[in-house]
Tab-separated table of C-alpha atoms and ligand atoms in Angstrom:
chain	number	residue	atom	x	y	z
A	1376	MET	CA	-0.001	0.048	-0.251
A	1377	ASN	CA	1.164	3.332	-0.941
A	1378	ASP	CA	1.023	5.919	1.798
A	1379	ASP	CA	3.393	8.337	0.398
A	1380	THR	CA	1.085	11.198	-0.316
A	1381	ASN	CA	3.562	14.095	-0.238
A	1382	THR	CA	6.717	12.663	-2.297
A	1383	THR	CA	5.327	10.538	-4.894
A	1384	LYS	CA	4.926	12.140	-8.395
A	1385	ARG	CA	1.734	10.965	-10.282
A	1386	ILE	CA	2.493	9.483	-13.639
A	1387	SER	CA	0.806	11.792	-16.490
A	1388	VAL	CA	-0.697	10.986	-19.638
A	1389	SER	CA	2.641	12.404	-21.496
A	1390	ASP	CA	4.628	9.685	-19.396
A	1391	ILE	CA	2.243	6.963	-20.666
A	1392	LYS	CA	2.573	8.044	-24.213
A	1393	ALA	CA	6.310	8.356	-24.230
A	1394	ARG	CA	6.333	4.602	-22.951
A	1395	LYS	CA	5.577	3.982	-26.467
A	1396	GLY	CA	7.875	0.756	-27.928
A	1397	GLY	CA	9.349	0.520	-24.226
A	1398	ARG	CA	8.610	-0.884	-20.947
A	1399	PRO	CA	5.146	-2.581	-21.122
A	1400	LEU	CA	2.328	-0.357	-19.346
A	1401	ALA	CA	1.004	-2.517	-16.309
A	1402	CYS	CA	-3.011	-1.695	-16.041
A	1403	LEU	CA	-5.525	-2.752	-14.052
A	1404	THR	CA	-9.161	-1.525	-13.228
A	1405	ALA	CA	-9.902	-0.206	-9.831
A	1406	TYR	CA	-13.414	1.044	-8.649
A	1407	SER	CA	-12.752	2.012	-4.744
A	1408	LYS	CA	-10.108	3.590	-2.473
A	1409	PRO	CA	-9.140	0.846	-0.776
A	1410	MET	CA	-8.491	-1.338	-3.938
A	1411	ALA	CA	-6.589	1.691	-5.423
A	1412	GLN	CA	-4.335	1.799	-2.477
A	1413	TRP	CA	-3.315	-1.698	-2.848
A	1414	LEU	CA	-2.934	-1.600	-6.643
A	1415	ASP	CA	-1.430	1.968	-6.847
A	1416	PRO	CA	2.182	1.108	-6.185
A	1417	HIS	CA	2.635	-1.272	-8.918
A	1418	MET	CA	0.234	-0.147	-11.734
A	1419	ASP	CA	1.204	2.637	-14.579
A	1420	LEU	CA	-2.350	3.164	-15.232
A	1421	LEU	CA	-5.653	2.485	-13.182
A	1422	LEU	CA	-8.765	2.566	-14.984
A	1423	VAL	CA	-12.143	3.185	-13.284
A	1424	GLY	CA	-13.714	1.183	-15.742
A	1425	ASP	CA	-17.356	1.144	-16.701
A	1426	SER	CA	-16.943	-2.746	-16.136
A	1427	LEU	CA	-17.772	-1.974	-12.542
A	1428	ALA	CA	-21.647	-1.877	-13.405
A	1429	MET	CA	-21.391	-5.970	-13.755
A	1430	VAL	CA	-18.445	-6.392	-11.449
A	1431	ILE	CA	-19.643	-3.937	-8.597
A	1432	TYR	CA	-23.513	-3.891	-9.245
A	1433	GLY	CA	-23.996	-7.168	-10.821
A	1434	LEU	CA	-25.876	-5.661	-14.041
A	1435	GLU	CA	-25.989	-7.866	-17.062
A	1436	THR	CA	-23.955	-5.488	-19.105
A	1437	THR	CA	-21.557	-2.540	-18.820
A	1438	ARG	CA	-24.578	-0.266	-19.990
A	1439	GLY	CA	-26.583	0.495	-16.771
A	1440	VAL	CA	-23.921	3.002	-14.894
A	1441	SER	CA	-24.608	6.672	-14.428
A	1442	LEU	CA	-21.959	9.318	-14.976
A	1443	ASP	CA	-22.439	10.334	-11.452
A	1444	ALA	CA	-21.631	6.706	-10.378
A	1445	MET	CA	-18.438	6.988	-12.325
A	1446	ILE	CA	-17.578	10.152	-10.959
A	1447	ASN	CA	-18.051	8.749	-7.257
A	1448	HIS	CA	-15.978	5.986	-8.062
A	1449	GLY	CA	-13.141	8.132	-10.000
A	1450	ALA	CA	-12.913	10.305	-6.968
A	1451	ALA	CA	-12.390	7.358	-4.764
A	1452	VAL	CA	-9.610	5.696	-6.774
A	1453	ILE	CA	-7.964	9.180	-6.734
A	1454	ARG	CA	-8.492	9.464	-2.964
A	1455	GLY	CA	-6.602	5.955	-2.825
A	1456	SER	CA	-3.699	6.517	-5.374
A	1457	VAL	CA	-0.706	8.742	-5.420
A	1458	ARG	CA	1.406	7.440	-8.218
A	1459	ALA	CA	-0.822	5.764	-11.023
A	1460	CYS	CA	-2.292	7.539	-14.058
A	1461	VAL	CA	-5.840	7.282	-13.250
A	1462	ILE	CA	-8.481	7.571	-16.108
A	1463	VAL	CA	-12.172	7.054	-15.922
A	1464	ASP	CA	-14.510	5.801	-18.577
A	1465	LEU	CA	-17.363	7.743	-19.848
A	1466	PRO	CA	-20.665	5.466	-19.600
A	1467	HIS	CA	-22.771	4.452	-22.187
A	1468	GLY	CA	-25.522	7.450	-22.749
A	1469	THR	CA	-23.327	10.290	-21.888
A	1470	TYR	CA	-20.999	11.070	-24.739
A	1471	GLU	CA	-22.636	9.194	-28.177
A	1472	ASP	CA	-25.040	11.665	-29.276
A	1473	SER	CA	-22.569	14.627	-30.027
A	1474	PRO	CA	-19.202	16.062	-29.576
A	1475	GLU	CA	-20.657	18.867	-27.195
A	1476	GLN	CA	-22.256	16.191	-24.859
A	1477	ALA	CA	-19.223	14.200	-24.422
A	1478	LEU	CA	-17.462	17.469	-23.644
A	1479	ALA	CA	-19.749	18.294	-20.955
A	1480	SER	CA	-19.551	14.996	-19.706
A	1481	ALA	CA	-15.680	14.588	-19.477
A	1482	SER	CA	-15.229	17.992	-18.110
A	1483	ARG	CA	-17.417	16.805	-15.236
A	1484	VAL	CA	-15.295	13.751	-15.106
A	1485	MET	CA	-11.860	15.921	-15.074
A	1486	ALA	CA	-13.392	18.628	-12.347
A	1487	GLU	CA	-14.911	16.323	-9.903
A	1488	THR	CA	-12.437	13.762	-9.851
A	1489	GLY	CA	-9.136	14.611	-10.203
A	1490	ALA	CA	-8.450	12.191	-12.629
A	1491	GLN	CA	-5.777	12.244	-15.452
A	1492	GLY	CA	-8.167	11.753	-18.514
A	1493	VAL	CA	-11.311	9.728	-19.786
A	1494	LYS	CA	-11.603	6.532	-21.801
A	1495	LEU	CA	-14.523	6.401	-24.330
A	1496	GLU	CA	-15.275	3.376	-26.942
A	1497	GLY	CA	-15.528	4.058	-30.685
A	1498	GLY	CA	-13.288	4.664	-33.522
A	1499	VAL	CA	-13.967	6.475	-36.938
A	1500	ASP	CA	-17.427	7.386	-35.731
A	1501	MET	CA	-16.098	9.193	-32.642
A	1502	ALA	CA	-13.155	10.879	-34.075
A	1503	ASP	CA	-14.657	14.191	-34.093
A	1504	THR	CA	-15.439	13.691	-30.363
A	1505	ILE	CA	-12.002	12.947	-29.404
A	1506	ARG	CA	-11.051	15.909	-31.509
A	1507	LEU	CA	-12.858	18.113	-29.451
A	1508	LEU	CA	-11.790	16.761	-25.871
A	1509	THR	CA	-8.280	16.864	-26.791
A	1510	GLU	CA	-8.631	20.656	-28.198
A	1511	ASN	CA	-9.980	21.062	-24.668
A	1512	ASP	CA	-6.991	20.118	-22.949
A	1513	ILE	CA	-8.848	16.635	-21.899
A	1514	PRO	CA	-6.722	13.599	-22.616
A	1515	VAL	CA	-8.480	10.468	-24.199
A	1516	LEU	CA	-7.890	7.115	-23.910
A	1517	GLY	CA	-9.421	5.446	-27.075
A	1518	HIS	CA	-10.938	1.959	-27.126
A	1519	ILE	CA	-11.408	0.034	-30.260
A	1520	GLY	CA	-12.043	-3.662	-31.403
A	1521	LEU	CA	-14.329	-5.527	-28.968
A	1522	LEU	CA	-16.640	-2.860	-27.544
A	1523	PRO	CA	-18.645	-3.867	-24.777
A	1524	GLN	CA	-21.127	-1.123	-24.431
A	1525	LYS	CA	-22.298	-1.791	-28.089
A	1526	ALA	CA	-21.816	-5.922	-27.668
A	1527	GLU	CA	-25.805	-6.068	-27.608
A	1528	SER	CA	-26.398	-4.035	-30.633
A	1529	ARG	CA	-23.634	-6.018	-32.254
A	1530	GLY	CA	-24.834	-9.445	-31.572
A	1531	GLY	CA	-22.483	-10.141	-28.474
A	1532	PHE	CA	-19.012	-10.359	-27.449
A	1533	LYS	CA	-17.587	-11.106	-30.758
A	1534	ILE	CA	-13.913	-11.353	-31.443
A	1535	GLN	CA	-13.031	-8.484	-33.784
A	1536	GLY	CA	-10.886	-8.664	-37.332
A	1537	LYS	CA	-11.658	-12.160	-38.308
A	1538	ASP	CA	-12.387	-11.122	-41.817
A	1539	ASP	CA	-10.929	-8.534	-44.310
A	1540	GLU	CA	-13.667	-6.064	-43.642
A	1541	GLY	CA	-13.520	-6.680	-39.873
A	1542	TRP	CA	-9.838	-6.502	-39.842
A	1543	LYS	CA	-9.850	-2.954	-42.053
A	1544	GLN	CA	-12.323	-1.409	-39.582
A	1545	VAL	CA	-10.423	-1.879	-36.386
A	1546	VAL	CA	-7.255	-0.588	-38.334
A	1547	ASP	CA	-9.221	2.541	-39.462
A	1548	ASP	CA	-10.581	2.779	-36.087
A	1549	ALA	CA	-7.049	2.877	-34.772
A	1550	ASN	CA	-6.109	5.348	-37.118
A	1551	ALA	CA	-8.852	7.685	-36.713
A	1552	VAL	CA	-8.319	7.594	-33.169
A	1553	VAL	CA	-4.627	8.756	-32.866
A	1554	GLY	CA	-5.531	11.134	-35.656
A	1555	SER	CA	-7.740	12.864	-33.688
A	1556	GLY	CA	-5.316	13.035	-30.585
A	1557	ALA	CA	-5.873	10.108	-28.245
A	1558	PHE	CA	-2.881	9.563	-25.943
A	1559	ALA	CA	-2.992	5.968	-25.996
A	1560	ILE	CA	-5.702	3.094	-27.214
A	1561	VAL	CA	-7.087	-0.053	-25.453
A	1562	ILE	CA	-7.545	-2.952	-27.959
A	1563	GLU	CA	-10.029	-5.342	-26.942
A	1564	GLY	CA	-10.768	-8.598	-28.101
A	1565	THR	CA	-9.406	-8.986	-31.639
A	1566	VAL	CA	-7.527	-11.648	-33.296
A	1567	GLU	CA	-3.776	-11.674	-32.048
A	1568	ALA	CA	-2.300	-10.681	-35.463
A	1569	LEU	CA	-4.267	-7.563	-35.821
A	1570	ALA	CA	-3.711	-5.812	-32.558
A	1571	ARG	CA	0.235	-6.770	-33.279
A	1572	GLU	CA	0.044	-4.971	-36.745
A	1573	ILE	CA	-1.677	-2.044	-34.922
A	1574	THR	CA	0.980	-1.618	-32.223
A	1575	GLU	CA	3.679	-1.813	-34.753
A	1576	THR	CA	2.377	0.906	-36.710
A	1577	ILE	CA	0.602	3.315	-34.513
A	1578	SER	CA	2.547	6.450	-32.780
A	1579	VAL	CA	0.848	5.906	-29.462
A	1580	PRO	CA	1.222	2.926	-26.892
A	1581	THR	CA	-1.546	0.159	-27.366
A	1582	ILE	CA	-2.728	-1.421	-23.924
A	1583	GLY	CA	-4.312	-4.710	-24.938
A	1584	ILE	CA	-7.220	-6.960	-23.566
A	1585	GLY	CA	-7.628	-10.123	-25.251
A	1586	ALA	CA	-5.420	-8.773	-27.559
A	1587	SER	CA	-1.593	-9.438	-28.119
A	1588	PRO	CA	1.455	-9.903	-26.139
A	1589	ALA	CA	2.734	-7.234	-28.667
A	1590	CYS	CA	1.105	-4.420	-27.211
A	1591	ASP	CA	2.455	-1.954	-25.519
A	1592	GLY	CA	0.550	-2.730	-22.589
A	1593	GLN	CA	-1.734	-4.870	-20.891
A	1594	ILE	CA	-5.024	-4.450	-18.798
A	1595	LEU	CA	-7.700	-6.556	-16.696
A	1596	VAL	CA	-10.424	-6.273	-14.585
A	1597	THR	CA	-9.084	-6.623	-11.419
A	1598	GLU	CA	-11.530	-8.701	-9.816
A	1599	ASP	CA	-11.193	-11.415	-12.690
A	1600	ALA	CA	-7.427	-11.442	-11.658
A	1601	LEU	CA	-7.585	-11.684	-8.243
A	1602	GLY	CA	-10.562	-14.460	-8.470
A	1603	LEU	CA	-13.484	-12.317	-7.206
A	1604	PHE	CA	-15.728	-12.267	-9.932
A	1605	SER	CA	-16.583	-15.499	-10.600
A	1606	ASP	CA	-19.944	-14.973	-12.925
A	1607	PHE	CA	-17.613	-16.150	-16.021
A	1608	THR	CA	-14.032	-16.122	-16.649
A	1609	PRO	CA	-13.209	-14.827	-20.408
A	1610	LYS	CA	-10.054	-16.899	-21.929
A	1611	PHE	CA	-8.006	-13.887	-21.899
A	1612	VAL	CA	-7.833	-13.730	-18.111
A	1613	LYS	CA	-5.333	-14.884	-16.071
A	1614	ARG	CA	-5.816	-15.334	-12.238
A	1615	TYR	CA	-3.537	-14.541	-10.108
A	1616	ALA	CA	-4.943	-15.317	-6.605
A	1617	GLU	CA	-8.139	-17.240	-5.805
A	1618	LEU	CA	-9.240	-14.272	-2.969
A	1619	GLY	CA	-12.833	-14.968	-3.529
A	1620	GLY	CA	-12.416	-18.484	-1.802
A	1621	GLU	CA	-10.236	-16.553	1.043
A	1622	VAL	CA	-13.214	-14.354	1.364
A	1623	GLU	CA	-15.568	-17.270	1.834
A	1624	ASN	CA	-13.381	-19.005	4.413
A	1625	ALA	CA	-12.900	-15.520	6.303
A	1626	ALA	CA	-16.879	-15.533	6.636
A	1627	LYS	CA	-17.343	-19.212	7.536
A	1628	ALA	CA	-15.048	-19.017	10.517
A	1629	TYR	CA	-16.179	-15.640	11.580
A	1630	ALA	CA	-19.861	-16.938	11.571
A	1631	GLU	CA	-18.520	-20.132	13.396
A	1632	ASP	CA	-16.723	-17.915	15.971
A	1633	VAL	CA	-20.102	-15.608	16.704
A	1634	GLN	CA	-22.091	-18.841	16.889
A	1635	GLU	CA	-19.834	-20.547	19.441
A	1636	ARG	CA	-19.240	-17.383	21.212
A	1637	ARG	CA	-15.832	-16.767	20.701
A	1638	PHE	CA	-15.623	-13.735	19.047
A	1639	PRO	CA	-15.794	-10.938	20.268
A	1640	GLU	CA	-13.329	-11.581	23.501
A	1641	LEU	CA	-13.285	-9.321	26.136
A	1642	ALA	CA	-9.843	-7.898	24.469
A	1643	HIS	CA	-12.155	-6.607	22.090
A	1644	CYS	CA	-14.295	-4.985	24.549
A	1645	PHE	CA	-14.241	-1.505	26.067
A	1646	GLY	CA	-14.262	-0.764	30.047
A	1647	VAL	CA	-13.089	-4.098	30.983
A	1648	PRO	CA	-10.954	-4.160	34.408
A	1649	LYS	CA	-7.488	-5.408	33.559
A	1650	GLU	CA	-7.283	-8.323	35.492
A	1651	GLN	CA	-10.124	-9.981	33.530
B	2626	KIV	O1	-14.544	-1.048	-18.300
B	2626	KIV	C1	-13.440	-1.585	-18.477
B	2626	KIV	O2	-12.944	-2.029	-17.290
B	2626	KIV	C2	-12.693	-1.556	-19.573
B	2626	KIV	C3	-11.534	-2.445	-19.826
B	2626	KIV	C4	-11.874	-3.756	-19.775
B	2626	KIV	C5	-10.539	-2.282	-20.832
B	2626	KIV	O3	-13.138	-0.916	-20.668
């Protein structure tokens, strides 16, 4: 846990951009202050992802989360971190209507959380939006390939770039996002060679999830990596711990202690004479 609030310099979006082709960027999602505190010393970037709709709130898709909720979680992650670059997702329904709508939403995120930038899903269709945000000094992390917010309308969570047309679309999206001023791009759920080719040809870092080891960085949903979210585990996830089982064991031990009157002990109570 990083308590070094006064001396640590936070990683900026320029630092992230400068890592193109260098030491790979280690990125995870974070939704809360305590989790941010544990992850911060080791991460280059913490993403307050709209995946929290599913992971925290138990919704079916990432679509059901409000801008206010993202701002609350974003502010919590900023309070729990001193080092990592923190980026907050613009949730579904808060940026797609017009560049002006996106600017209003992103401006609130920046002002009310203190995050270093926002992420939004889309490529060619979002180019004007990304340009308006970056012209207004709001750093944008792009997100191309499989787009969870649009998965429902595109027939489900499908790997992108399997045919020539799909491949070209993702390449066009990457070029549009970079051309509009994004400082980096998340590439999600594509065939490996496509993410590799994009990484080799664009000028900003790519951050892969279900993409390629060649990407300039990698990101996972933290609860997936820690075994805390077990509704389903996508193929691209590597489990680094099984904390769900640990939590259940601790809950069982606590319940047994309470039921058997082993907890609390007098040591946990107030106003108890010392000799007891
Ligand atoms: O919402 C999210 O957590 C994301 C990552 C999976 C990239 O967009």
